[in-house]
Amino acid sequence: MNTTAQGSAAPRRVLLKLSGEALMGGAQYGVDAQTVDRIASDVAEVFRSGVQIGIVVGGGNIFRGLTAAARGMDRAQGDAAGMLATVINALMVQNALERQDVPTRVLSAIEMSSIAEPYIRRRAVRHMEKGRVVICAAGTGNPFFTTDTAAALRAAELDCDLLLKGTQVDGVYSADPRKDPNAVRHDRLTYMEVLSRDLNVMDAAAISLARENRLPIVVFNLHEDGSFQRVMRGEGPYTRIEETD
C-alpha cells in the first residue's frame, strides 16, 4: 500500500459507494451488464487480496426521488421509490459478484425478507468477518437522505478504514472538468474545504458525518479497468479527503 495515498497502514475494511449512474455504462437508463461485470471483476480482485468490502449502491439509473419531487411527487414517496431502485441494483451487483465466485449478502434497510436480509450492524460486520462482501441496499431506510449519506453512515457503523466513491471523473475538481477545460483536480482536501467551497463530491450531511468520525474519503474514476485495485494500492489519480493534523 502506498503510504502517501492511503495512510500508514493498508485498510483492512473499506466501503465502496457505487452510484446508480455508474451501473449504466454508456446507456441512458437502467443497468449495463458489461459495466456491472467489469466493476464486479475489479471488486473481486480487491476482495481476494484480503480486504473486507462493503458496498452501498444508489438508484439514480432507475428512479431518483428528488427529481420526481421536483415534478410534483410527494418527496417521501419519491424517496421510497428511489430506495426500492437501489435494491434492484444491489441484486444485479450481487449476481455479478457471485459469478466471480465472491460470496455476498444483500442487506436492506427496508425489510423485504424474501430477497434480502434486514440490515443489522452486527450481522453485517459478522458477514464481512466471515469473508463475504456485504451489499447495503435501500439507503438509510428513511426519506430525505441520499445514498451518499447512507454510504458515510454505513462506513462509520461498520468501522471501515476508508470510504471510496467511484465517480465519472478521476477525483474532485475545482469545476466540472467535462464543461470547464481549466478545471483543476485536487490531490488532497479537508472536509471543511469541501464544505466551504461547495465542491460537488457528496452532500453536506455525508461529508459532515465522515468528518465527525474521521473517516477518510477517496474519490476516483470507477470507469477505468482495474481502477479500484489501483487506488487501493495508492496508484493512479484520485482525491483524498481527510482532516490535516
Short mmCIF file of C-alpha atoms in Angstrom, two decimals, residues 43-179:
data_model
loop_
_atom_site.label_atom_id
_atom_site.label_comp_id
_atom_site.label_asym_id
_atom_site.label_seq_id
_atom_site.Cartn_x
_atom_site.Cartn_y
_atom_site.Cartn_z
CA VAL A 43 -14.10 -5.66 -6.72
CA ALA A 44 -13.35 -9.40 -6.78
CA GLU A 45 -9.62 -8.80 -7.19
CA VAL A 46 -9.55 -6.42 -4.22
CA PHE A 47 -11.59 -8.91 -2.19
CA ARG A 48 -9.13 -11.71 -2.99
CA SER A 49 -6.29 -9.56 -1.71
CA GLY A 50 -7.79 -9.94 1.76
CA VAL A 51 -9.68 -6.65 2.13
CA GLN A 52 -13.13 -6.80 3.72
CA ILE A 53 -15.57 -4.92 1.47
CA GLY A 54 -18.94 -3.30 1.97
CA ILE A 55 -20.84 -1.71 -0.91
CA VAL A 56 -23.60 0.89 -0.90
CA VAL A 57 -25.49 1.25 -4.16
CA GLY A 58 -27.51 4.19 -5.42
CA GLY A 59 -30.60 4.04 -7.61
CA GLY A 60 -30.43 7.09 -9.89
CA ASN A 61 -30.19 4.94 -13.02
CA ILE A 62 -33.74 3.74 -12.36
CA PHE A 63 -35.52 6.32 -10.23
CA ARG A 64 -34.46 9.49 -8.45
CA GLY A 65 -36.79 10.71 -5.71
CA LEU A 66 -35.55 14.30 -5.74
CA THR A 67 -36.23 14.62 -9.48
CA ALA A 68 -39.70 13.15 -9.04
CA ALA A 69 -40.39 15.60 -6.20
CA ALA A 70 -39.44 18.49 -8.46
CA ARG A 71 -42.16 17.29 -10.84
CA GLY A 72 -44.80 17.29 -8.11
CA MET A 73 -44.48 13.87 -6.50
CA ASP A 74 -44.55 13.71 -2.71
CA ARG A 75 -40.89 13.73 -1.63
CA ALA A 76 -41.20 10.95 0.92
CA GLN A 77 -42.95 8.70 -1.59
CA GLY A 78 -40.40 9.56 -4.25
CA ASP A 79 -37.53 8.70 -1.94
CA ALA A 80 -39.23 5.41 -1.05
CA ALA A 81 -39.38 4.53 -4.75
CA GLY A 82 -35.72 5.51 -5.08
CA MET A 83 -34.81 3.19 -2.21
CA LEU A 84 -36.54 0.32 -3.99
CA ALA A 85 -34.47 1.11 -7.08
CA THR A 86 -31.30 0.62 -5.03
CA VAL A 87 -32.47 -2.88 -4.12
CA ILE A 88 -32.74 -3.77 -7.81
CA ASN A 89 -29.20 -2.53 -8.35
CA ALA A 90 -27.93 -4.40 -5.29
CA LEU A 91 -29.30 -7.68 -6.66
CA MET A 92 -27.62 -7.02 -10.01
CA VAL A 93 -24.29 -6.35 -8.31
CA GLN A 94 -24.73 -9.43 -6.13
CA ASN A 95 -25.33 -11.62 -9.17
CA ALA A 96 -22.26 -10.25 -10.96
CA LEU A 97 -20.03 -10.78 -7.91
CA GLU A 98 -21.25 -14.32 -7.34
CA ARG A 99 -20.43 -15.15 -10.95
CA GLN A 100 -16.90 -14.11 -9.96
CA ASP A 101 -17.09 -16.69 -7.13
CA VAL A 102 -17.28 -13.95 -4.50
CA PRO A 103 -19.65 -14.79 -1.60
CA THR A 104 -22.06 -11.94 -0.91
CA ARG A 105 -25.01 -10.88 1.19
CA VAL A 106 -27.53 -8.14 0.38
CA LEU A 107 -28.73 -6.31 3.49
CA SER A 108 -31.66 -3.96 3.07
CA ALA A 109 -32.62 -1.03 5.30
CA ILE A 110 -36.23 -1.73 4.26
CA GLU A 111 -37.41 -5.17 5.29
CA MET A 112 -38.05 -7.49 2.35
CA SER A 113 -37.15 -10.88 3.75
CA SER A 114 -37.84 -12.91 0.60
CA ILE A 115 -34.95 -11.28 -1.34
CA ALA A 116 -32.61 -9.66 1.20
CA GLU A 117 -31.60 -9.82 4.83
CA PRO A 118 -32.55 -6.90 7.07
CA TYR A 119 -29.68 -4.50 7.72
CA ILE A 120 -28.38 -5.17 11.23
CA ARG A 121 -24.97 -3.72 12.01
CA ARG A 122 -23.64 -6.69 13.94
CA ARG A 123 -24.86 -9.07 11.24
CA ALA A 124 -23.15 -7.01 8.54
CA VAL A 125 -19.87 -7.00 10.47
CA ARG A 126 -20.10 -10.75 11.02
CA HIS A 127 -20.66 -11.38 7.31
CA MET A 128 -17.56 -9.33 6.47
CA GLU A 129 -15.51 -11.16 9.07
CA LYS A 130 -16.65 -14.47 7.55
CA GLY A 131 -15.35 -13.39 4.14
CA ARG A 132 -18.45 -12.10 2.40
CA VAL A 133 -18.95 -8.86 0.51
CA VAL A 134 -21.85 -7.01 2.12
CA ILE A 135 -24.07 -5.02 -0.26
CA CYS A 136 -26.18 -2.44 1.57
CA ALA A 137 -29.42 -1.53 -0.16
CA ALA A 138 -32.30 0.90 0.41
CA GLY A 139 -30.12 3.76 1.61
CA THR A 140 -30.68 4.62 5.25
CA GLY A 141 -34.29 3.40 5.05
CA ASN A 142 -35.51 6.98 5.53
CA PRO A 143 -36.64 9.69 3.08
CA PHE A 144 -34.68 12.94 2.67
CA PHE A 145 -31.31 11.17 3.00
CA THR A 146 -29.14 10.41 -0.03
CA THR A 147 -27.26 7.20 -0.66
CA ASP A 148 -24.05 9.23 -0.21
CA THR A 149 -25.16 9.87 3.37
CA ALA A 150 -26.05 6.18 3.66
CA ALA A 151 -22.52 5.30 2.49
CA ALA A 152 -20.92 7.55 5.14
CA LEU A 153 -23.27 6.15 7.78
CA ARG A 154 -22.58 2.50 6.91
CA ALA A 155 -18.83 3.11 6.69
CA ALA A 156 -18.88 4.63 10.19
CA GLU A 157 -21.16 1.92 11.61
CA LEU A 158 -19.09 -0.91 10.15
CA ASP A 159 -15.83 0.59 11.40
CA CYS A 160 -14.39 0.93 7.91
CA ASP A 161 -10.94 2.42 7.45
CA LEU A 162 -11.81 4.11 4.18
CA LEU A 163 -14.83 5.28 2.18
CA LEU A 164 -14.29 5.16 -1.57
CA LYS A 165 -16.59 6.86 -4.03
CA GLY A 166 -16.38 5.76 -7.64
CA THR A 167 -17.39 8.57 -9.98
CA GLN A 168 -17.32 9.62 -13.62
CA VAL A 169 -14.02 11.55 -13.21
CA ASP A 170 -10.70 10.87 -11.52
CA GLY A 171 -11.17 12.96 -8.39
CA VAL A 172 -12.54 16.25 -7.13
CA TYR A 173 -12.10 19.24 -9.43
CA SER A 174 -12.44 22.97 -8.94
CA ALA A 175 -15.21 22.86 -11.57
CA ASP A 176 -16.83 20.23 -13.78
CA PRO A 177 -13.92 19.09 -16.00
CA ARG A 178 -16.37 17.96 -18.67
CA LYS A 179 -17.55 21.55 -19.04
#
